[in-house]
Structure formats: structure tokens, C-alpha cells
Amino acid sequence: MRPGNYEIRTSLIFCYHMKKTTAESRQILVTAYGDYFLDKLQCFEWFKKFKSGDFDLRNAEYGRTPKKFQNSDLQALLDEDDAQT
């Protein structure tokens, strides 16, 4: 079975509530799913998030920076074809 991010994060919450350390939790998941699913830093970051009271399993959304143009002609061309850079 190849778990997705949601399943791994749900498992981490379970381990967190079972009072497992980050290292213990990672070892449990590595034993169950394999070493390539979760690195130490990811596990640490999710536990840090849980400790702050945030149990949202979604990734943070990062918006696009709004485009800023000085030249109105350039802006008009980009509006016609957004794939232009």
C-alpha cells in the first residue's frame, strides 16, 4: 500500500495523541510504509504544528504574487497571452 499525504498526516496525529515522540512516530511509520514516505524534518514540522494546536492536515496555500507593470503596452500584451513571461 502506498499511502497519500493525508493518510501519513492522520497517522502522525494518532501518534501525537498517543504521546509518542517525533522519532518514535517516524519509526512507526517507516516500519509500516517505508523510509521514503516521511523524512525527519517533515515529521518534526508536523509535530510542531500539532503542538501549536493546529491539526489542519492541508498544506498551507501560497498565492501568486500580483503582477506589477509600469508599461501599459506590456500589460496589454500579457493580458492577451498569460503564458508570456
mmCIF file with all atom_site columns, C-alpha atoms in Angstrom:
data_model
loop_
_atom_site.group_PDB
_atom_site.id
_atom_site.type_symbol
_atom_site.label_atom_id
_atom_site.label_alt_id
_atom_site.label_comp_id
_atom_site.label_asym_id
_atom_site.label_entity_id
_atom_site.label_seq_id
_atom_site.pdbx_PDB_ins_code
_atom_site.Cartn_x
_atom_site.Cartn_y
_atom_site.Cartn_z
_atom_site.occupancy
_atom_site.B_iso_or_equiv
_atom_site.pdbx_formal_charge
_atom_site.auth_seq_id
_atom_site.auth_comp_id
_atom_site.auth_asym_id
_atom_site.auth_atom_id
_atom_site.pdbx_PDB_model_num
ATOM 1  C CA . MET A 1 1  ? 0.000  0.000  0.000   1.00 0.00 ? 1  MET A CA 1
ATOM 2  C CA . ARG A 1 2  ? 1.263  3.438  -0.882  1.00 0.00 ? 2  ARG A CA 1
ATOM 3  C CA . PRO A 1 3  ? -0.320 5.959  1.497   1.00 0.00 ? 3  PRO A CA 1
ATOM 4  C CA . GLY A 1 4  ? -1.006 9.511  0.472   1.00 0.00 ? 4  GLY A CA 1
ATOM 5  C CA . ASN A 1 5  ? -0.115 12.641 2.387   1.00 0.00 ? 5  ASN A CA 1
ATOM 6  C CA . TYR A 1 6  ? -3.473 12.665 4.167   1.00 0.00 ? 6  TYR A CA 1
ATOM 7  C CA . GLU A 1 7  ? -3.027 9.124  5.490   1.00 0.00 ? 7  GLU A CA 1
ATOM 8  C CA . ILE A 1 8  ? 0.502  9.820  6.704   1.00 0.00 ? 8  ILE A CA 1
ATOM 9  C CA . ARG A 1 9  ? -0.559 13.041 8.424   1.00 0.00 ? 9  ARG A CA 1
ATOM 10 C CA . THR A 1 10 ? -3.526 11.294 10.036  1.00 0.00 ? 10 THR A CA 1
ATOM 11 C CA . SER A 1 11 ? -1.142 8.648  11.340  1.00 0.00 ? 11 SER A CA 1
ATOM 12 C CA . LEU A 1 12 ? 1.089  11.388 12.739  1.00 0.00 ? 12 LEU A CA 1
ATOM 13 C CA . ILE A 1 13 ? -1.853 12.920 14.618  1.00 0.00 ? 13 ILE A CA 1
ATOM 14 C CA . PHE A 1 14 ? -2.632 9.483  16.050  1.00 0.00 ? 14 PHE A CA 1
ATOM 15 C CA . CYS A 1 15 ? 0.978  9.091  17.235  1.00 0.00 ? 15 CYS A CA 1
ATOM 16 C CA . TYR A 1 16 ? 0.936  12.627 18.652  1.00 0.00 ? 16 TYR A CA 1
ATOM 17 C CA . HIS A 1 17 ? -2.173 11.867 20.710  1.00 0.00 ? 17 HIS A CA 1
ATOM 18 C CA . MET A 1 18 ? -0.580 8.616  21.874  1.00 0.00 ? 18 MET A CA 1
ATOM 19 C CA . LYS A 1 19 ? 2.236  10.772 23.347  1.00 0.00 ? 19 LYS A CA 1
ATOM 20 C CA . LYS A 1 20 ? 4.859  9.307  21.006  1.00 0.00 ? 20 LYS A CA 1
ATOM 21 C CA . THR A 1 21 ? 7.943  11.390 20.301  1.00 0.00 ? 21 THR A CA 1
ATOM 22 C CA . THR A 1 22 ? 8.706  12.621 16.813  1.00 0.00 ? 22 THR A CA 1
ATOM 23 C CA . ALA A 1 23 ? 11.424 9.973  16.432  1.00 0.00 ? 23 ALA A CA 1
ATOM 24 C CA . GLU A 1 24 ? 9.155  7.173  17.684  1.00 0.00 ? 24 GLU A CA 1
ATOM 25 C CA . SER A 1 25 ? 6.346  8.274  15.392  1.00 0.00 ? 25 SER A CA 1
ATOM 26 C CA . ARG A 1 26 ? 8.601  8.402  12.370  1.00 0.00 ? 26 ARG A CA 1
ATOM 27 C CA . GLN A 1 27 ? 9.996  4.953  13.145  1.00 0.00 ? 27 GLN A CA 1
ATOM 28 C CA . ILE A 1 28 ? 6.478  3.505  13.404  1.00 0.00 ? 28 ILE A CA 1
ATOM 29 C CA . LEU A 1 29 ? 5.545  4.985  10.021  1.00 0.00 ? 29 LEU A CA 1
ATOM 30 C CA . VAL A 1 30 ? 8.818  3.933  8.401   1.00 0.00 ? 30 VAL A CA 1
ATOM 31 C CA . THR A 1 31 ? 8.210  0.392  9.605   1.00 0.00 ? 31 THR A CA 1
ATOM 32 C CA . ALA A 1 32 ? 4.685  0.440  8.216   1.00 0.00 ? 32 ALA A CA 1
ATOM 33 C CA . TYR A 1 33 ? 5.154  2.343  4.951   1.00 0.00 ? 33 TYR A CA 1
ATOM 34 C CA . GLY A 1 34 ? 8.850  2.514  4.139   1.00 0.00 ? 34 GLY A CA 1
ATOM 35 C CA . ASP A 1 35 ? 11.587 5.071  4.597   1.00 0.00 ? 35 ASP A CA 1
ATOM 36 C CA . TYR A 1 36 ? 10.806 7.203  1.556   1.00 0.00 ? 36 TYR A CA 1
ATOM 37 C CA . PHE A 1 37 ? 7.402  8.479  2.715   1.00 0.00 ? 37 PHE A CA 1
ATOM 38 C CA . LEU A 1 38 ? 8.414  10.768 5.550   1.00 0.00 ? 38 LEU A CA 1
ATOM 39 C CA . ASP A 1 39 ? 11.713 12.385 6.372   1.00 0.00 ? 39 ASP A CA 1
ATOM 40 C CA . LYS A 1 40 ? 12.748 13.585 9.816   1.00 0.00 ? 40 LYS A CA 1
ATOM 41 C CA . LEU A 1 41 ? 12.239 17.263 9.056   1.00 0.00 ? 41 LEU A CA 1
ATOM 42 C CA . GLN A 1 42 ? 8.693  16.743 7.771   1.00 0.00 ? 42 GLN A CA 1
ATOM 43 C CA . CYS A 1 43 ? 7.781  14.774 10.871  1.00 0.00 ? 43 CYS A CA 1
ATOM 44 C CA . PHE A 1 44 ? 9.268  17.442 13.126  1.00 0.00 ? 44 PHE A CA 1
ATOM 45 C CA . GLU A 1 45 ? 7.409  20.245 11.317  1.00 0.00 ? 45 GLU A CA 1
ATOM 46 C CA . TRP A 1 46 ? 4.047  18.462 11.589  1.00 0.00 ? 46 TRP A CA 1
ATOM 47 C CA . PHE A 1 47 ? 4.565  17.800 15.323  1.00 0.00 ? 47 PHE A CA 1
ATOM 48 C CA . LYS A 1 48 ? 5.468  21.467 15.797  1.00 0.00 ? 48 LYS A CA 1
ATOM 49 C CA . LYS A 1 49 ? 2.204  22.386 14.078  1.00 0.00 ? 49 LYS A CA 1
ATOM 50 C CA . PHE A 1 50 ? 0.221  19.966 16.270  1.00 0.00 ? 50 PHE A CA 1
ATOM 51 C CA . LYS A 1 51 ? 1.834  21.317 19.445  1.00 0.00 ? 51 LYS A CA 1
ATOM 52 C CA . SER A 1 52 ? 0.647  24.804 18.496  1.00 0.00 ? 52 SER A CA 1
ATOM 53 C CA . GLY A 1 53 ? -2.919 23.443 18.387  1.00 0.00 ? 53 GLY A CA 1
ATOM 54 C CA . ASP A 1 54 ? -3.218 23.373 14.588  1.00 0.00 ? 54 ASP A CA 1
ATOM 55 C CA . PHE A 1 55 ? -4.491 19.986 13.428  1.00 0.00 ? 55 PHE A CA 1
ATOM 56 C CA . ASP A 1 56 ? -5.380 21.041 9.891   1.00 0.00 ? 56 ASP A CA 1
ATOM 57 C CA . LEU A 1 57 ? -3.902 18.404 7.579   1.00 0.00 ? 57 LEU A CA 1
ATOM 58 C CA . ARG A 1 58 ? -3.863 20.546 4.449   1.00 0.00 ? 58 ARG A CA 1
ATOM 59 C CA . ASN A 1 59 ? -0.728 22.228 3.177   1.00 0.00 ? 59 ASN A CA 1
ATOM 60 C CA . ALA A 1 60 ? -0.574 25.981 3.549   1.00 0.00 ? 60 ALA A CA 1
ATOM 61 C CA . GLU A 1 61 ? -1.717 27.703 0.402   1.00 0.00 ? 61 GLU A CA 1
ATOM 62 C CA . TYR A 1 62 ? 0.649  30.139 -1.166  1.00 0.00 ? 62 TYR A CA 1
ATOM 63 C CA . GLY A 1 63 ? -0.873 32.674 -3.514  1.00 0.00 ? 63 GLY A CA 1
ATOM 64 C CA . ARG A 1 64 ? 0.722  34.113 -6.583  1.00 0.00 ? 64 ARG A CA 1
ATOM 65 C CA . THR A 1 65 ? 2.368  37.461 -6.264  1.00 0.00 ? 65 THR A CA 1
ATOM 66 C CA . PRO A 1 66 ? 0.308  40.077 -8.084  1.00 0.00 ? 66 PRO A CA 1
ATOM 67 C CA . LYS A 1 67 ? 1.847  41.225 -11.337 1.00 0.00 ? 67 LYS A CA 1
ATOM 68 C CA . LYS A 1 68 ? 3.195  44.757 -11.390 1.00 0.00 ? 68 LYS A CA 1
ATOM 69 C CA . PHE A 1 69 ? 3.836  46.528 -14.678 1.00 0.00 ? 69 PHE A CA 1
ATOM 70 C CA . GLN A 1 70 ? 4.851  50.073 -15.455 1.00 0.00 ? 70 GLN A CA 1
ATOM 71 C CA . ASN A 1 71 ? 4.257  49.810 -19.182 1.00 0.00 ? 71 ASN A CA 1
ATOM 72 C CA . SER A 1 72 ? 0.593  49.641 -20.204 1.00 0.00 ? 72 SER A CA 1
ATOM 73 C CA . ASP A 1 73 ? 1.501  48.214 -23.637 1.00 0.00 ? 73 ASP A CA 1
ATOM 74 C CA . LEU A 1 74 ? 3.350  45.347 -21.993 1.00 0.00 ? 74 LEU A CA 1
ATOM 75 C CA . GLN A 1 75 ? 0.411  44.783 -19.672 1.00 0.00 ? 75 GLN A CA 1
ATOM 76 C CA . ALA A 1 76 ? -1.974 44.644 -22.650 1.00 0.00 ? 76 ALA A CA 1
ATOM 77 C CA . LEU A 1 77 ? 0.206  42.026 -24.366 1.00 0.00 ? 77 LEU A CA 1
ATOM 78 C CA . LEU A 1 78 ? 0.378  39.917 -21.226 1.00 0.00 ? 78 LEU A CA 1
ATOM 79 C CA . ASP A 1 79 ? -3.375 40.169 -20.757 1.00 0.00 ? 79 ASP A CA 1
ATOM 80 C CA . GLU A 1 80 ? -3.811 38.727 -24.270 1.00 0.00 ? 80 GLU A CA 1
ATOM 81 C CA . ASP A 1 81 ? -1.467 35.782 -23.608 1.00 0.00 ? 81 ASP A CA 1
ATOM 82 C CA . ASP A 1 82 ? -0.893 34.979 -19.919 1.00 0.00 ? 82 ASP A CA 1
ATOM 83 C CA . ALA A 1 83 ? 1.715  32.331 -20.830 1.00 0.00 ? 83 ALA A CA 1
ATOM 84 C CA . GLN A 1 84 ? 4.154  35.090 -21.799 1.00 0.00 ? 84 GLN A CA 1
ATOM 85 C CA . THR A 1 85 ? 6.803  35.953 -19.236 1.00 0.00 ? 85 THR A CA 1
#
